[in-house]
Amino acid sequence: MTRFTLDRRRFLGLALAAGTALAARARTPGAGGVSLDEATLDQMAEGMKSGRWTAEGLAKHYLARIRTLDRASLHAVLEINPEALDIARALDRERGAKGPRGPLHGVPVLLKDNIDTGDRMQTTAGSLALVGARPPVDAPIVARLRAAGAVILGKTNLSEWANLRSSHSISGWSGRGGLTRNPYVLDRNCSGSSSGSGAAVAANLCAAAVGTETDGSIVSPATSCGIVGLKPTVGLMSRAGIIPLSHTQDTAGPMTRKVRDAAILLGAMAGPDSRDPATAGCKAHPDYTVFLDPDGLKGARLGVARAFFSGNRGVIALMEATLKALSAQGAVLVDPVDVPTADYEKAELEAMLYEFKAGLNAYLAGRGVTTPIHDMASLIEFNERMKDKEMPLFGQEYLYDAQAKGPLTDPAYLKALETCRTLSRQGIDAVMDKHRLDAIIAPTGTPAWVTDLVNGDNYGTSCATPAAVAGYPHLTVPAGFVMGLPVGLSFFGRAWSEPVLLKLGYAFEQATKARRAPKYLATLG
């Protein structure tokens, strides 16, 4: 396990050496000697159908890339599934005897390390406090992926405890996994908290990955790592068996290189679950690829949320070019529209701290007696006892704040929750009603910042909060580059509007084809 110190010069030196090595290793032959770089799920399915590839061959290919590319310096993957190759071989035999289960049959998928798997892997949220304690069963979304034929290849690193530990945290860092680096420029941050999932997909360490989001934790690493990220409507898929942060905002979601791949993964995971009451009104579709249309922008009314255009001149120039591309595809731009966030940002954190304590305590109780910590209080005590390993770079003030909160019946919590729900949902719904919009668009965020081991994160402008607090869907698609760093375009809108967002995002992707594979540069200069 790599440990990082506060020595900035040493950090840059390691990045330079790793960048040279990674650039030399980036293109590796795939299964059967054919390159799998940037391969889509459809291409993998066709390759396995034709006999060019096998599930076992795909798994071996990605495992080899993880051993070389990832372990050299990216540190996106925390743990490999020791049963992955056995599962892949069994799926190959099943394909030969019965045919494929669907488009995910034999496809290697990585999971964020806060998603339970009832196998020989651990689920730790990146914390040393949960090392050695394995969950008893799969999270429902994992069971769905396995039923669809996916090969669960391993677990990805993340911002520890989904980045709600310290106000000075470093995204992509965990006590268990160290720091995940951005494959485009190694001294840049991946953002978080689904840092490892974003980096792994960008670096072609898997066919696809699953992340989780509370506020920006899928879409922010997706834009920083130049991939597609979809945060679904809260309740579209089960959150049971996922280490919680906020039961009103948490959701898992797909992270892929292409929009169609995200639609395939979403269809496999979406659906109701008796363990998660939020899914009671779930409006899931078994196949989201039917909504994809290369002409999907024609006549679409898109609200341009100028408040999220950052002061970065490169981002502004890229977005102006993006707006022209959208118009050229027939979109009707309503420019500008106002989606306010300032009225509920403080209330969001207040509600989140209450929910984090209640949710984590309940989750840990369900993990059983083998778990070394059993509540927020014992987690805090563990971190203090292991502070040389758990807190060498930043503290745990958010854990103290959460521990000080009372039950979910507290008037302060109820008031904060009502403020969040009412203002965020009214903000999105009102502007969409007023302008008859199909979606709201904005740059997902600013380019990836230089990782700062002293001062912590520097997120810059992001449009993640409105949809996150409302529990509404949010899709980001690669839009281009600023100084060699990727920037995504966001589409967000009403609850259950995933079909609309996927249609729009797919049409934009097909028209622009903006994604480029990373080059593993050490630094920009």
C-alpha angles and dihedrals in degrees: 000000000000117000121201125212131195091261102120094184092055090047091055091045092054090048092052093050093044092047092057092048095045094049089055093050101038098100109058128167115257133220110318091014093288118124116251095189109142092355115167126224090251091053091050092049091049091046092053091045092053093045094244090117137022131205088247091051092050092050092049090049094054093041088055091051090050091052092051113025099029103040092045091068119312096084092193096137119065101181140007121224104245089206096051097103093045090051091048092050091050090051090050090054091047091051090053093049103037109007127246124321090220143298094317096054106132095356116142113233130182124213130209111251095249093068116093121238118184094216137081094301126093130234110212111148083234092294125131086216091077099039110126096022114103124197115247098230143014120272107251092251089055091050088052092051092050090049089053089055100256119153108228098220101182149295128293131221120253144178099287114264088003090294098296098117105085140010087224097049127144111232114234093025124118133167090238100044109024118216126341112214129214111253093215095057115002098213090055124091125251091213116224169055092268088045099139093046091052095047093044094053092045092050094047094244090140141009091250140338140214122230134175131227138199097161116349098333094126103028097042097055088040093059092041092051098041099246141115117270128182124194103192129211109284104260098030089106134017121272093192111124093024118113101250134228104163123004091201095053109022121110139148121232145172125275113193144147094247136037093234090055089053090051091052093049092045092054091053095051103036123097144088124295128190090219092063115054091194089072094060091100094036115157099197128164121211092220121029093177090080089072095056114109127169087211092048094119095060108114093355114145110223125185113217109219099206093178088077095052101109128222088252106117092208092054092048092050091048092049093049088054089046092053089053090051091051091050091048088057091055101263118149108226120209101198120216120012125171121232106174122208107163094086094065109026094099091044090053093060092045093053092042094056091052092048094045093057095045094043097045093048090052093045094050091048088056093052091070136223095314091073110098092212123046106183145004092277094056090046090056091048091049092052092050091049091048097035094132089064102026101037109029092123108025140002139240105252093138089057090053090048091050093047089055092058122100130224126308089261092069112121090227091058094045091050093049092047093050091049091052097046097043100044098040096047095041089049094056098036094046096052092045092049093046095052099028090238130182091200144342118243135200140143105285092226146311122294118283113286127227108269107252113202091187107044101025129221128003103191099170119192119351134172095204100103105072096056092036096055092041091050089235127141124271128187126190122194127185109266103175144285139293112200090339094310120115124243125190134213115230128217116188135162148132128351114284093013094127091120091057095045093048091049092051094043093048093051090049091048093050092049097048107024088197101162118106126178116253123262098206095234114186094222141333092246 
